[in-house]
Coordinates of C-alpha atoms (C1' of nucleotides) in Angstrom, one line a residue:
Chain C
M1 CA -72.4 -305.1 -65.4
R2 CA -73.7 -303.3 -67.9
N3 CA -76.6 -302.0 -66.1
E4 CA -75.4 -298.4 -66.3
E5 CA -74.1 -298.6 -70.3
I6 CA -78.3 -299.6 -71.2
A7 CA -79.7 -296.9 -68.3
T8 CA -77.6 -294.4 -70.0
R9 CA -78.9 -295.3 -73.7
F10 CA -82.6 -295.5 -72.7
S11 CA -81.8 -292.1 -71.0
E12 CA -80.6 -290.4 -74.2
I13 CA -83.5 -292.1 -75.8
A14 CA -85.9 -290.3 -73.6
D15 CA -84.1 -287.0 -74.4
M16 CA -84.5 -287.1 -77.9
L17 CA -88.0 -288.4 -78.1
D18 CA -88.7 -285.0 -76.1
I19 CA -87.0 -283.0 -78.5
L20 CA -88.4 -284.7 -81.5
G21 CA -91.6 -283.5 -79.7
E22 CA -92.8 -287.7 -79.2
D23 CA -95.6 -288.6 -76.9
T24 CA -94.2 -287.9 -73.8
F25 CA -95.2 -290.8 -71.7
R26 CA -93.3 -293.0 -73.7
S27 CA -90.2 -290.5 -73.0
L28 CA -90.9 -290.9 -69.1
S29 CA -91.3 -295.0 -69.4
Y30 CA -87.7 -294.7 -70.8
Q31 CA -86.4 -292.1 -68.0
R32 CA -88.0 -294.7 -65.4
A33 CA -86.6 -297.5 -66.9
A34 CA -83.2 -296.1 -66.7
R35 CA -83.8 -295.2 -62.9
Q36 CA -84.5 -298.5 -62.6
L37 CA -81.6 -300.0 -63.8
E38 CA -79.3 -297.7 -62.2
S39 CA -80.5 -298.7 -58.4
L40 CA -80.9 -302.7 -59.8
T41 CA -78.8 -304.8 -57.6
E42 CA -78.9 -307.8 -59.9
N43 CA -76.4 -307.8 -62.9
V44 CA -79.0 -307.5 -65.9
E45 CA -77.1 -309.8 -67.8
D46 CA -78.1 -312.5 -65.5
L47 CA -81.4 -311.7 -66.0
V48 CA -81.4 -311.5 -69.7
R49 CA -79.7 -315.0 -69.0
E50 CA -82.7 -316.0 -67.3
G51 CA -85.6 -314.5 -68.9
R52 CA -86.2 -312.6 -66.3
V53 CA -85.3 -308.8 -67.5
D54 CA -89.4 -308.3 -67.4
Q55 CA -89.8 -308.2 -64.1
I56 CA -87.7 -305.1 -63.4
P57 CA -90.8 -303.0 -62.7
G58 CA -91.2 -300.3 -65.7
I59 CA -89.4 -302.8 -67.9
G60 CA -92.1 -304.1 -70.0
R61 CA -92.0 -306.3 -73.5
A62 CA -90.8 -303.5 -75.6
L63 CA -87.9 -302.3 -73.4
A64 CA -87.2 -306.0 -72.3
E65 CA -86.5 -306.8 -75.8
K66 CA -83.9 -303.8 -76.1
I67 CA -82.1 -304.8 -73.3
T68 CA -81.4 -307.8 -74.3
E69 CA -80.5 -306.8 -77.8
Y70 CA -78.0 -304.6 -75.8
V71 CA -76.7 -307.7 -74.0
T72 CA -76.3 -309.7 -76.9
T73 CA -75.1 -307.8 -79.8
G74 CA -73.9 -305.0 -78.0
R75 CA -76.3 -302.3 -80.2
I76 CA -79.8 -301.4 -79.8
P77 CA -80.7 -300.6 -83.4
Y78 CA -84.0 -298.0 -82.2
Y79 CA -81.4 -296.1 -80.2
D80 CA -78.2 -295.6 -83.3
E81 CA -81.4 -295.0 -85.5
L82 CA -82.4 -292.2 -83.2
R83 CA -79.0 -291.0 -82.8
A84 CA -78.4 -290.8 -86.4
K85 CA -81.5 -288.0 -86.8
F86 CA -79.3 -285.6 -84.4
P87 CA -76.1 -284.2 -84.4
P88 CA -73.5 -285.2 -82.0
G89 CA -73.9 -281.8 -80.1
V90 CA -77.6 -281.3 -79.8
L91 CA -78.6 -283.3 -76.7
D92 CA -75.8 -281.5 -74.7
L93 CA -78.0 -278.2 -75.0
L94 CA -80.7 -279.9 -72.8
K95 CA -77.5 -279.4 -69.9
V96 CA -78.4 -275.7 -70.0
R97 CA -80.5 -274.3 -67.4
G98 CA -83.7 -272.8 -68.5
L99 CA -83.7 -274.8 -72.0
G100 CA -85.9 -277.7 -72.3
P101 CA -86.6 -280.2 -75.1
K102 CA -89.2 -277.3 -76.5
K103 CA -86.5 -274.8 -76.9
V104 CA -83.5 -277.0 -77.9
K105 CA -85.8 -278.0 -81.2
V106 CA -86.4 -274.5 -82.3
L107 CA -82.6 -273.6 -81.9
W108 CA -81.5 -276.0 -84.0
Q109 CA -84.3 -276.5 -86.4
E110 CA -84.8 -272.7 -86.8
L111 CA -81.0 -271.5 -86.0
G112 CA -78.7 -274.6 -86.9
I113 CA -77.9 -274.8 -83.7
T114 CA -76.2 -277.8 -82.8
D115 CA -73.8 -277.5 -79.8
L116 CA -72.8 -275.2 -76.6
D117 CA -70.4 -273.2 -79.3
T118 CA -72.6 -272.3 -81.6
L119 CA -75.2 -271.6 -79.0
K120 CA -72.9 -269.2 -77.4
A121 CA -71.9 -267.7 -80.2
A122 CA -75.3 -267.1 -81.5
A123 CA -76.8 -265.9 -78.0
E124 CA -73.8 -263.0 -78.2
K125 CA -74.7 -262.2 -81.7
H126 CA -78.3 -261.7 -80.4
L127 CA -79.7 -263.7 -82.8
L128 CA -81.9 -265.7 -80.4
R129 CA -83.8 -262.8 -79.7
R130 CA -85.4 -262.7 -83.1
V131 CA -87.1 -266.2 -82.3
K132 CA -90.5 -266.5 -81.3
G133 CA -90.6 -267.4 -77.2
F134 CA -86.6 -265.9 -77.0
G135 CA -86.3 -262.6 -75.2
E136 CA -83.4 -260.1 -74.5
K137 CA -84.0 -262.3 -70.7
T138 CA -83.7 -265.4 -72.0
E139 CA -80.8 -264.8 -73.9
E140 CA -79.0 -263.2 -71.2
N141 CA -79.5 -266.3 -68.7
I142 CA -78.4 -268.7 -71.5
L143 CA -74.8 -267.2 -71.9
R144 CA -74.8 -267.2 -67.7
A145 CA -76.2 -270.9 -67.6
I146 CA -73.5 -272.1 -70.3
E147 CA -71.0 -270.9 -68.1
L148 CA -72.1 -273.3 -65.7
V149 CA -72.9 -276.3 -67.9
K150 CA -69.5 -278.1 -66.6
E151 CA -69.9 -277.0 -63.0
G152 CA -73.6 -278.3 -63.1
E153 CA -72.2 -281.9 -64.0
A154 CA -70.1 -282.2 -60.8
R155 CA -72.2 -283.1 -58.4
T156 CA -71.4 -282.1 -54.6
F157 CA -70.1 -285.2 -52.4
L158 CA -72.3 -285.6 -49.7
A159 CA -70.1 -284.4 -46.8
D160 CA -69.7 -281.0 -48.4
A161 CA -73.6 -281.0 -49.0
A162 CA -73.6 -281.7 -45.2
R163 CA -71.9 -278.6 -44.2
I164 CA -73.8 -276.7 -46.8
V165 CA -76.9 -277.8 -45.0
D166 CA -75.7 -277.2 -41.6
G167 CA -74.5 -273.8 -42.3
I168 CA -77.3 -272.7 -43.9
T169 CA -79.8 -274.0 -40.9
E170 CA -77.8 -272.8 -38.0
R171 CA -77.9 -269.5 -39.9
M172 CA -81.4 -269.1 -40.5
K173 CA -82.5 -270.5 -37.3
A174 CA -79.9 -267.7 -35.7
G175 CA -81.5 -265.3 -38.0
K176 CA -85.0 -266.0 -36.3
T177 CA -87.0 -265.3 -39.6
V178 CA -88.0 -269.3 -39.5
E179 CA -89.6 -271.3 -37.0
R180 CA -88.7 -274.5 -38.2
I181 CA -86.2 -275.6 -40.9
E182 CA -84.7 -279.1 -42.5
A183 CA -83.2 -280.2 -45.5
A184 CA -85.1 -282.7 -47.9
G185 CA -84.3 -284.3 -50.9
S186 CA -81.6 -286.3 -52.0
F187 CA -79.2 -285.1 -49.3
R188 CA -82.1 -286.5 -47.0
R189 CA -82.1 -289.8 -48.8
M190 CA -78.2 -289.6 -48.0
R191 CA -77.5 -290.1 -52.0
E192 CA -73.6 -290.5 -52.1
T193 CA -73.3 -287.0 -54.2
V194 CA -76.3 -284.6 -54.5
G195 CA -77.2 -282.4 -57.4
D196 CA -79.1 -279.6 -55.6
V197 CA -80.0 -278.7 -52.0
D198 CA -83.2 -278.6 -51.2
I199 CA -84.1 -276.7 -47.7
L200 CA -87.9 -276.6 -46.3
A201 CA -88.8 -274.2 -43.8
V202 CA -91.9 -272.6 -42.0
A203 CA -92.1 -269.2 -41.3
K204 CA -94.8 -266.4 -39.9
D205 CA -93.5 -263.8 -42.2
R206 CA -92.4 -265.6 -45.6
A207 CA -91.0 -262.3 -47.3
A208 CA -88.7 -261.9 -44.4
A209 CA -87.5 -265.5 -44.3
G210 CA -86.9 -265.5 -48.2
A211 CA -85.1 -262.1 -48.1
A212 CA -82.7 -263.5 -45.4
F213 CA -82.1 -266.7 -47.2
E214 CA -81.4 -264.7 -50.4
R215 CA -79.1 -262.3 -48.3
L216 CA -76.9 -265.8 -47.0
P217 CA -73.1 -265.7 -47.5
G218 CA -72.1 -267.4 -50.3
V219 CA -75.2 -266.5 -52.5
V220 CA -73.9 -265.1 -56.0
E221 CA -77.2 -264.9 -57.9
V222 CA -80.9 -265.6 -57.1
L223 CA -82.6 -267.8 -59.6
A224 CA -86.5 -267.0 -58.7
S225 CA -87.9 -265.5 -55.8
G226 CA -91.6 -266.2 -54.9
E227 CA -93.4 -266.2 -52.4
T228 CA -93.3 -269.9 -51.3
K229 CA -90.2 -271.0 -53.2
V230 CA -86.8 -269.1 -53.3
V231 CA -83.6 -270.7 -55.3
V232 CA -79.9 -269.5 -55.2
R233 CA -76.8 -270.7 -56.6
L234 CA -74.0 -270.7 -53.7
E235 CA -70.8 -270.8 -54.1
Y236 CA -68.5 -273.1 -51.3
H237 CA -65.3 -275.0 -50.8
D238 CA -65.4 -278.4 -51.1
Y239 CA -63.6 -280.8 -48.9
E240 CA -60.4 -280.9 -50.8
G241 CA -60.2 -276.6 -50.7
S242 CA -61.8 -276.5 -54.3
R243 CA -63.9 -273.2 -55.1
R244 CA -67.8 -274.5 -56.7
T245 CA -71.0 -273.7 -56.9
I246 CA -74.7 -275.4 -55.7
Q247 CA -78.3 -274.5 -56.2
V248 CA -80.0 -274.5 -53.3
D249 CA -83.9 -274.4 -53.3
L250 CA -85.9 -273.2 -50.1
R251 CA -89.7 -273.8 -49.9
I252 CA -91.4 -271.8 -47.2
L253 CA -94.6 -274.4 -46.0
D254 CA -97.2 -274.0 -43.7
P255 CA -97.3 -276.0 -40.4
D256 CA -100.1 -277.6 -41.3
S257 CA -98.2 -279.1 -44.4
W258 CA -94.8 -279.9 -42.9
G259 CA -95.2 -283.5 -43.0
A260 CA -96.8 -283.3 -46.7
G261 CA -93.9 -280.9 -47.8
L262 CA -91.2 -283.1 -46.3
Q263 CA -92.4 -286.0 -47.8
Y264 CA -93.3 -284.8 -51.1
F265 CA -89.6 -282.5 -51.5
T266 CA -87.6 -285.7 -50.4
G267 CA -88.9 -288.1 -52.9
S268 CA -87.5 -290.1 -54.4
K269 CA -89.9 -289.3 -57.3
D270 CA -90.6 -293.0 -58.1
H271 CA -91.4 -293.6 -54.3
N272 CA -93.8 -290.4 -54.8
I273 CA -95.7 -291.7 -57.9
R274 CA -96.2 -295.0 -56.4
L275 CA -97.7 -293.6 -53.1
R276 CA -99.8 -291.3 -55.2
T277 CA -101.3 -294.4 -57.1
M278 CA -102.0 -295.8 -54.2
A279 CA -103.9 -293.0 -52.8
E280 CA -106.1 -292.6 -55.8
R281 CA -107.0 -296.3 -55.8
R282 CA -108.5 -295.2 -52.4
G283 CA -110.4 -292.2 -54.0
L284 CA -107.6 -289.7 -52.3
K285 CA -105.4 -286.7 -53.2
M286 CA -101.6 -286.7 -52.3
N287 CA -99.8 -283.8 -53.0
E288 CA -97.2 -281.6 -51.1
Y289 CA -100.1 -279.6 -49.1
G290 CA -101.4 -282.8 -47.5
V291 CA -103.6 -286.0 -48.4
F292 CA -107.3 -284.9 -49.3
R293 CA -110.7 -286.5 -49.2
D294 CA -112.5 -284.6 -51.8
E295 CA -111.2 -280.7 -50.6
K296 CA -111.1 -282.0 -46.8
R297 CA -107.3 -282.7 -45.8
I298 CA -107.3 -285.6 -43.9
A299 CA -103.2 -285.9 -43.3
G300 CA -100.0 -283.6 -43.7
D301 CA -98.7 -281.9 -40.2
T302 CA -96.1 -284.7 -40.0
E303 CA -94.8 -287.3 -42.6
E304 CA -96.2 -290.1 -40.4
S305 CA -99.8 -289.1 -40.9
M306 CA -98.9 -289.2 -44.4
Y307 CA -98.0 -292.7 -44.7
S308 CA -100.6 -294.0 -42.2
T309 CA -103.3 -292.9 -44.1
L310 CA -102.1 -295.0 -47.0
E311 CA -102.1 -297.7 -44.0
L312 CA -97.9 -297.8 -44.2
A313 CA -95.8 -297.6 -41.6
W314 CA -93.2 -294.8 -41.7
I315 CA -90.4 -295.1 -44.3
P316 CA -86.8 -294.2 -43.4
P317 CA -86.0 -291.5 -46.2
E318 CA -82.6 -293.7 -47.0
M319 CA -85.3 -296.5 -48.5
R320 CA -87.5 -294.1 -50.6
E321 CA -86.2 -295.1 -53.7
D322 CA -88.8 -297.5 -55.1
Q323 CA -87.1 -301.0 -54.7
G324 CA -89.6 -302.7 -52.6
E325 CA -89.8 -300.9 -49.6
I326 CA -93.5 -299.6 -49.8
D327 CA -94.6 -303.4 -49.9
L328 CA -92.5 -303.9 -46.9
A329 CA -93.9 -301.1 -45.2
A330 CA -97.5 -302.1 -46.2
T331 CA -96.7 -305.7 -44.4
G332 CA -94.8 -304.4 -41.6
R333 CA -91.6 -306.3 -42.7
L334 CA -89.1 -302.8 -42.9
P335 CA -85.9 -303.9 -41.4
E336 CA -84.7 -302.0 -38.5
L337 CA -81.8 -300.1 -40.5
V338 CA -78.3 -299.5 -38.7
E339 CA -78.1 -296.2 -37.1
L340 CA -75.1 -293.7 -36.2
P341 CA -75.3 -294.8 -32.6
D342 CA -74.6 -298.4 -33.2
I343 CA -71.5 -298.0 -34.5
R344 CA -68.7 -298.8 -32.0
G345 CA -65.8 -298.4 -33.7
D346 CA -63.9 -297.9 -36.9
F347 CA -61.4 -300.1 -39.0
H348 CA -59.9 -297.9 -41.4
V349 CA -57.7 -295.1 -40.0
H350 CA -54.3 -293.8 -41.2
T351 CA -51.6 -292.0 -39.2
N352 CA -48.6 -290.3 -39.7
A353 CA -46.4 -293.2 -40.1
T354 CA -48.0 -293.1 -43.8
D355 CA -50.2 -290.6 -45.6
G356 CA -52.2 -289.6 -42.3
T357 CA -51.5 -286.4 -40.7
E358 CA -51.6 -287.2 -37.2
P359 CA -49.6 -289.4 -34.6
L360 CA -51.3 -292.7 -33.7
E361 CA -52.3 -291.3 -29.9
A362 CA -54.3 -288.4 -31.5
M363 CA -56.2 -290.8 -33.7
V364 CA -57.1 -292.7 -30.6
E365 CA -57.7 -289.7 -28.5
A366 CA -60.1 -288.3 -31.5
A367 CA -62.1 -291.8 -31.5
R368 CA -62.3 -292.4 -27.9
R369 CA -64.0 -288.7 -28.0
R370 CA -66.6 -290.2 -30.4
G371 CA -67.7 -292.8 -27.9
Y372 CA -66.4 -295.3 -30.0
A373 CA -65.6 -298.9 -28.0
F374 CA -62.5 -299.4 -30.2
V375 CA -60.1 -298.1 -33.3
G376 CA -58.4 -300.1 -35.7
I377 CA -55.5 -298.5 -36.9
S378 CA -54.7 -299.7 -40.6
D379 CA -51.5 -297.8 -42.1
H380 CA -50.0 -298.9 -45.7
S381 CA -48.1 -301.3 -46.7
V382 CA -44.7 -301.7 -48.3
S383 CA -45.9 -301.4 -51.8
A384 CA -47.8 -298.2 -51.3
T385 CA -44.7 -296.3 -52.0
V386 CA -46.6 -293.0 -52.7
A387 CA -48.5 -293.1 -49.5
G388 CA -45.2 -293.6 -47.4
G389 CA -45.9 -297.7 -46.6
M390 CA -44.2 -299.5 -44.1
T391 CA -42.3 -302.6 -44.0
A392 CA -43.2 -305.3 -41.8
E393 CA -41.0 -304.7 -39.0
Q394 CA -42.4 -301.2 -38.6
A395 CA -45.8 -302.5 -38.7
L396 CA -44.9 -304.6 -36.2
S397 CA -43.0 -302.4 -33.7
R398 CA -45.8 -300.4 -33.0
R399 CA -47.1 -303.4 -30.9
D400 CA -45.4 -302.3 -27.7
R401 CA -47.2 -299.0 -28.2
V402 CA -50.3 -300.1 -28.9
R403 CA -50.2 -302.4 -25.7
A404 CA -49.7 -299.6 -23.8
L405 CA -52.2 -297.3 -24.6
N406 CA -54.6 -300.7 -23.7
R407 CA -53.3 -301.1 -20.3
E408 CA -54.1 -297.5 -19.8
S409 CA -57.6 -297.4 -20.4
K410 CA -60.6 -300.4 -19.4
D411 CA -63.1 -299.1 -21.6
F412 CA -61.4 -298.4 -25.3
T413 CA -59.4 -300.5 -27.3
V414 CA -56.6 -300.2 -30.0
L415 CA -56.6 -302.6 -32.8
L416 CA -53.6 -302.7 -34.7
G417 CA -53.7 -303.4 -38.2
T418 CA -52.9 -302.5 -41.7
E419 CA -54.4 -302.1 -45.2
C420 CA -52.3 -304.4 -47.1
D421 CA -51.7 -303.9 -50.7
I422 CA -53.1 -306.7 -52.8
L423 CA -50.1 -307.3 -55.4
D424 CA -50.4 -308.3 -58.8
G425 CA -51.6 -312.1 -58.5
G426 CA -53.5 -311.7 -55.6
E427 CA -51.1 -312.3 -52.9
M428 CA -50.5 -309.8 -50.1
D429 CA -47.9 -307.2 -49.5
Y430 CA -46.7 -309.0 -46.3
P431 CA -45.9 -312.2 -45.5
D432 CA -48.5 -314.5 -43.4
D433 CA -46.5 -314.8 -40.4
V434 CA -46.4 -310.8 -40.1
L435 CA -50.1 -310.6 -41.1
K436 CA -51.2 -313.2 -38.1
E437 CA -49.2 -311.0 -35.3
L438 CA -51.6 -308.0 -36.5
D439 CA -55.3 -307.8 -34.4
F440 CA -56.6 -307.1 -38.1
V441 CA -56.1 -306.8 -42.3
I442 CA -57.6 -304.8 -44.7
A443 CA -56.7 -305.7 -48.1
S444 CA -57.0 -303.2 -50.7
V445 CA -56.4 -302.7 -54.2
H446 CA -53.7 -299.3 -55.0
S447 CA -52.0 -300.6 -58.2
R448 CA -53.1 -302.2 -61.7
F449 CA -56.6 -300.7 -61.8
T450 CA -56.6 -301.3 -65.8
L451 CA -56.5 -305.1 -65.5
P452 CA -58.7 -307.1 -67.6
E453 CA -61.9 -308.2 -65.9
E454 CA -61.3 -311.8 -65.4
T455 CA -57.7 -311.4 -64.5
Q456 CA -59.1 -308.2 -61.8
T457 CA -61.6 -310.5 -60.0
A458 CA -59.6 -313.5 -60.0
R459 CA -56.8 -311.3 -58.0
I460 CA -59.4 -309.9 -55.8
V461 CA -61.1 -313.3 -54.9
A462 CA -57.5 -314.6 -54.3
A463 CA -56.6 -311.8 -51.6
V464 CA -60.3 -312.2 -49.5
Q465 CA -59.6 -316.0 -49.6
N466 CA -56.0 -315.5 -47.6
P467 CA -57.0 -316.8 -44.3
H468 CA -55.2 -313.7 -42.4
V469 CA -57.9 -311.1 -44.5
N470 CA -60.9 -309.7 -42.7
I471 CA -61.7 -306.9 -44.6
L472 CA -61.7 -306.0 -48.6
G473 CA -61.3 -302.5 -48.5
H474 CA -62.7 -300.0 -50.8
P475 CA -63.6 -302.7 -53.2
T476 CA -63.8 -300.5 -56.7
T477 CA -61.5 -298.3 -56.0
R478 CA -63.5 -296.2 -57.9
Q479 CA -62.6 -292.1 -57.1
I480 CA -66.3 -290.0 -57.6
G481 CA -64.9 -287.2 -60.6
W482 CA -62.0 -288.4 -61.2
R483 CA -61.3 -292.7 -61.8
G484 CA -63.9 -294.8 -62.9
P485 CA -64.1 -298.8 -60.6
I486 CA -62.1 -301.1 -61.6
Q487 CA -63.4 -303.9 -64.0
L488 CA -64.7 -306.8 -61.6
D489 CA -67.3 -309.3 -61.1
L490 CA -68.5 -307.9 -57.9
D491 CA -70.8 -310.9 -57.7
D492 CA -68.1 -312.9 -57.9
V493 CA -66.3 -311.5 -55.0
F494 CA -69.3 -310.9 -52.8
K495 CA -70.1 -314.8 -53.1
A496 CA -66.2 -315.4 -52.5
C497 CA -66.3 -312.6 -49.4
A498 CA -69.4 -314.7 -47.8
K499 CA -67.4 -318.1 -48.3
A500 CA -64.9 -316.9 -46.7
G501 CA -65.9 -314.9 -44.4
T502 CA -64.2 -311.6 -45.3
A503 CA -65.9 -308.5 -44.6
I504 CA -66.3 -305.5 -47.3
E505 CA -65.9 -302.3 -46.7
I506 CA -68.3 -299.4 -47.2
D507 CA -65.5 -296.3 -47.1
A508 CA -67.2 -293.5 -46.2
D509 CA -64.4 -291.3 -47.7
P510 CA -66.7 -288.8 -49.5
R511 CA -64.9 -289.1 -53.1
R512 CA -64.9 -292.5 -52.8
M513 CA -68.2 -294.1 -51.1
D514 CA -67.1 -297.3 -52.2
L515 CA -69.1 -299.6 -52.1
N516 CA -71.7 -297.6 -52.9
S517 CA -75.2 -298.3 -52.0
T518 CA -76.5 -300.4 -54.6
Q519 CA -73.4 -302.4 -54.3
A520 CA -73.6 -303.1 -50.5
R521 CA -77.3 -304.1 -51.0
A522 CA -76.1 -306.6 -53.2
A523 CA -73.1 -307.6 -50.9
K524 CA -75.7 -307.9 -48.2
N525 CA -78.2 -310.2 -50.4
A526 CA -75.3 -312.4 -51.2
G527 CA -74.7 -313.0 -47.4
C528 CA -71.6 -311.2 -47.0
T529 CA -70.8 -308.8 -43.5
I530 CA -70.4 -305.3 -44.0
S531 CA -67.4 -303.0 -42.1
V532 CA -68.7 -299.2 -42.4
D533 CA -65.4 -297.3 -42.4
T534 CA -64.2 -293.5 -42.8
D535 CA -60.3 -294.1 -44.5
S536 CA -59.5 -291.3 -42.0
H537 CA -56.3 -289.7 -42.8
A538 CA -56.8 -287.0 -40.2
S539 CA -58.9 -286.6 -36.6
G540 CA -61.5 -284.5 -38.4
N541 CA -62.2 -287.3 -41.1
L542 CA -63.9 -289.3 -38.6
V543 CA -67.2 -288.0 -38.8
W544 CA -67.4 -289.0 -42.3
M545 CA -69.1 -292.1 -40.3
R546 CA -72.3 -290.4 -40.6
F547 CA -72.1 -290.6 -44.7
G548 CA -71.1 -294.4 -44.3
V549 CA -74.0 -295.2 -42.1
G550 CA -76.3 -293.4 -44.6
T551 CA -75.3 -295.7 -47.5
A552 CA -75.2 -298.9 -45.5
R553 CA -79.2 -297.6 -44.6
R554 CA -79.6 -297.0 -48.3
A555 CA -78.3 -300.8 -48.7
W556 CA -81.3 -302.0 -45.9
L557 CA -78.5 -302.8 -43.3
T558 CA -78.9 -303.8 -40.2
A559 CA -76.8 -303.5 -37.1
A560 CA -76.5 -307.2 -37.1
E561 CA -75.0 -307.1 -40.8
V562 CA -72.8 -304.3 -39.5
L563 CA -69.1 -305.5 -38.8
N564 CA -68.1 -302.4 -36.5
A565 CA -71.5 -302.1 -34.9
W566 CA -71.0 -305.6 -33.1
P567 CA -69.7 -306.1 -29.6
L568 CA -65.9 -306.2 -29.5
E569 CA -65.9 -309.8 -28.3
K570 CA -67.9 -310.7 -31.1
I571 CA -65.7 -308.8 -33.4
R572 CA -62.7 -310.1 -32.0
D573 CA -64.3 -313.7 -32.6
F574 CA -64.7 -312.4 -36.6
L575 CA -61.1 -311.4 -36.6
R576 CA -60.0 -314.6 -35.6
Chain E
dG1 C1' -93.6 -296.8 -73.3
dC2 C1' -95.9 -299.7 -68.9
dC3 C1' -99.8 -300.8 -66.2
dG4 C1' -104.3 -303.4 -64.4
dT5 C1' -108.4 -306.2 -56.7
dT6 C1' -113.0 -300.2 -60.8
dT7 C1' -109.2 -300.9 -66.4
dT8 C1' -106.0 -305.4 -72.1
dC9 C1' -107.5 -299.5 -73.4
dG10 C1' -106.9 -295.2 -71.3
dG11 C1' -105.0 -293.3 -68.3
dC12 C1' -100.2 -291.7 -67.0
dC13 C1' -98.4 -285.8 -61.1
dC14 C1' -98.9 -281.1 -60.7
dG15 C1' -97.5 -276.6 -58.5
dA16 C1' -94.8 -272.8 -58.5
dC17 C1' -92.0 -269.6 -61.1
dT18 C1' -89.8 -266.8 -65.2
dG19 C1' -90.7 -265.0 -69.2
dT20 C1' -92.9 -264.1 -72.9
dT21 C1' -97.0 -263.1 -74.1
dT22 C1' -101.9 -260.4 -74.4
dT23 C1' -103.8 -265.0 -71.4
dC24 C1' -99.9 -268.8 -71.1
dA25 C1' -96.0 -271.7 -73.0
dG26 C1' -91.8 -273.7 -70.9
dT27 C1' -88.9 -275.5 -67.8
dC28 C1' -88.2 -277.4 -62.8
dG29 C1' -88.4 -280.7 -59.5

DNA sequence: GCCGTTTTCGGCCCGACTGTTTTCAGTCG
């Protein structure tokens, strides 16, 4: 898939056009096209082959031509031409908070600043304040912001964002300065990572609420502090213990505008633009304060009122990405998305028999306490040496322990499975006569990540066609911020899974989120069944199911399409 | 650059905040 490569180039073209001071609407077109390509479920190469590129919303004749050029020749001449005008580091300057295209242009053309290093040196020598529009304060802010550039590129894992959001809302509620408080933005849309956290609140005394927000534990810097908006940088430790920071915005709303603010700040941007356009056609004005006819507010206290004014059903936040959801809402065809309470169990759970930290019984008990009907134990197979993989004999030896547990309890079932390595040529790490003795089999890649696409695809297709394999685990093996996805023709894998009756996983480990929502939606469209699992290595990890379900909802999945939302009897049929 | 059931030309979201200004430009979301 070259969707992301093209998206990146379009996004860079937009940056370059901005710095050159070209028409901003042209730049916006490139940005919008880039976002569309990122969330496109189809392979853009297929669309080119079928002559359907210009059917992508936001892609017209000119951009369709550039996409076609890239797919057929590997180059976009217009991109190369623009790129040649810029020293390599100039676009990096845009990553500095407070520096936009206008300021970057001035720094580059008047001071010859072409990368972050020369910018830092110039600011330290107080050269910036000599330029019109720059002062002492800007210079100081730039020096601080340079330090944050690297960190700013690292987005926050969804699970960490959730802990931050929960911590802030609890503390603000306890402080009694807010009457109502809720997170919006990409967190509410359950994106796999979030860039910053948006918190909305209603407060009688705005100043007091703002002050309480600025004094939250972990606040290391106050970036803005107005009557309706306060922005801070907050320090936190991620789920693996590393110290990081994130920007948190607080917006203080009137109760009458609560729904409008929630809708507006939840986004996405493209979803909102489409709604506003619809409002305009009806002679209405839509913003973060409500929907207005002339000067009169006709909606805004609830999100439902905002949507119903446009004759739309309320759209779940996870679907608000301008991917066709508005048309469905207009015609009453929104899918009934899977919800956390629909989930009856978790197939991907490790114990201390391999690289988990707790015994089988402890993991079982933790799953039972979550209200599940079943848990699948899936420890590593022998070839996963770094994870302490079990031999076939060890894997089968636990059958008695599991039978005993199942005898004890009528309303809870332990399924004994394996996360079995896919070997070099697509063979399974255990022989078939071992696999068939287990209740289920997850097949996963833990080696040979760099195989060429064709070989890797053939390897995985062979694995999912094994009649004993039930679920393909973390299909792309990517780990956010560490390792990219393996080279894989996912379309072929989806087709093979759908045909073979093998489910495909959304692995909800915060670093994995694999499949991601776009891929999961493509899998759904290919007719695959999806299994949403946590890949837990400790009982505390079982809570990650919330984020796996969030990803499933972003993929428009219903409970009927999620394997572990089915009744146990139906699941047993599927595993047979 | 894109787009069209008021348009194939003329629109394209806009409000909050900061820091620089002497009344507002630039950035951000």
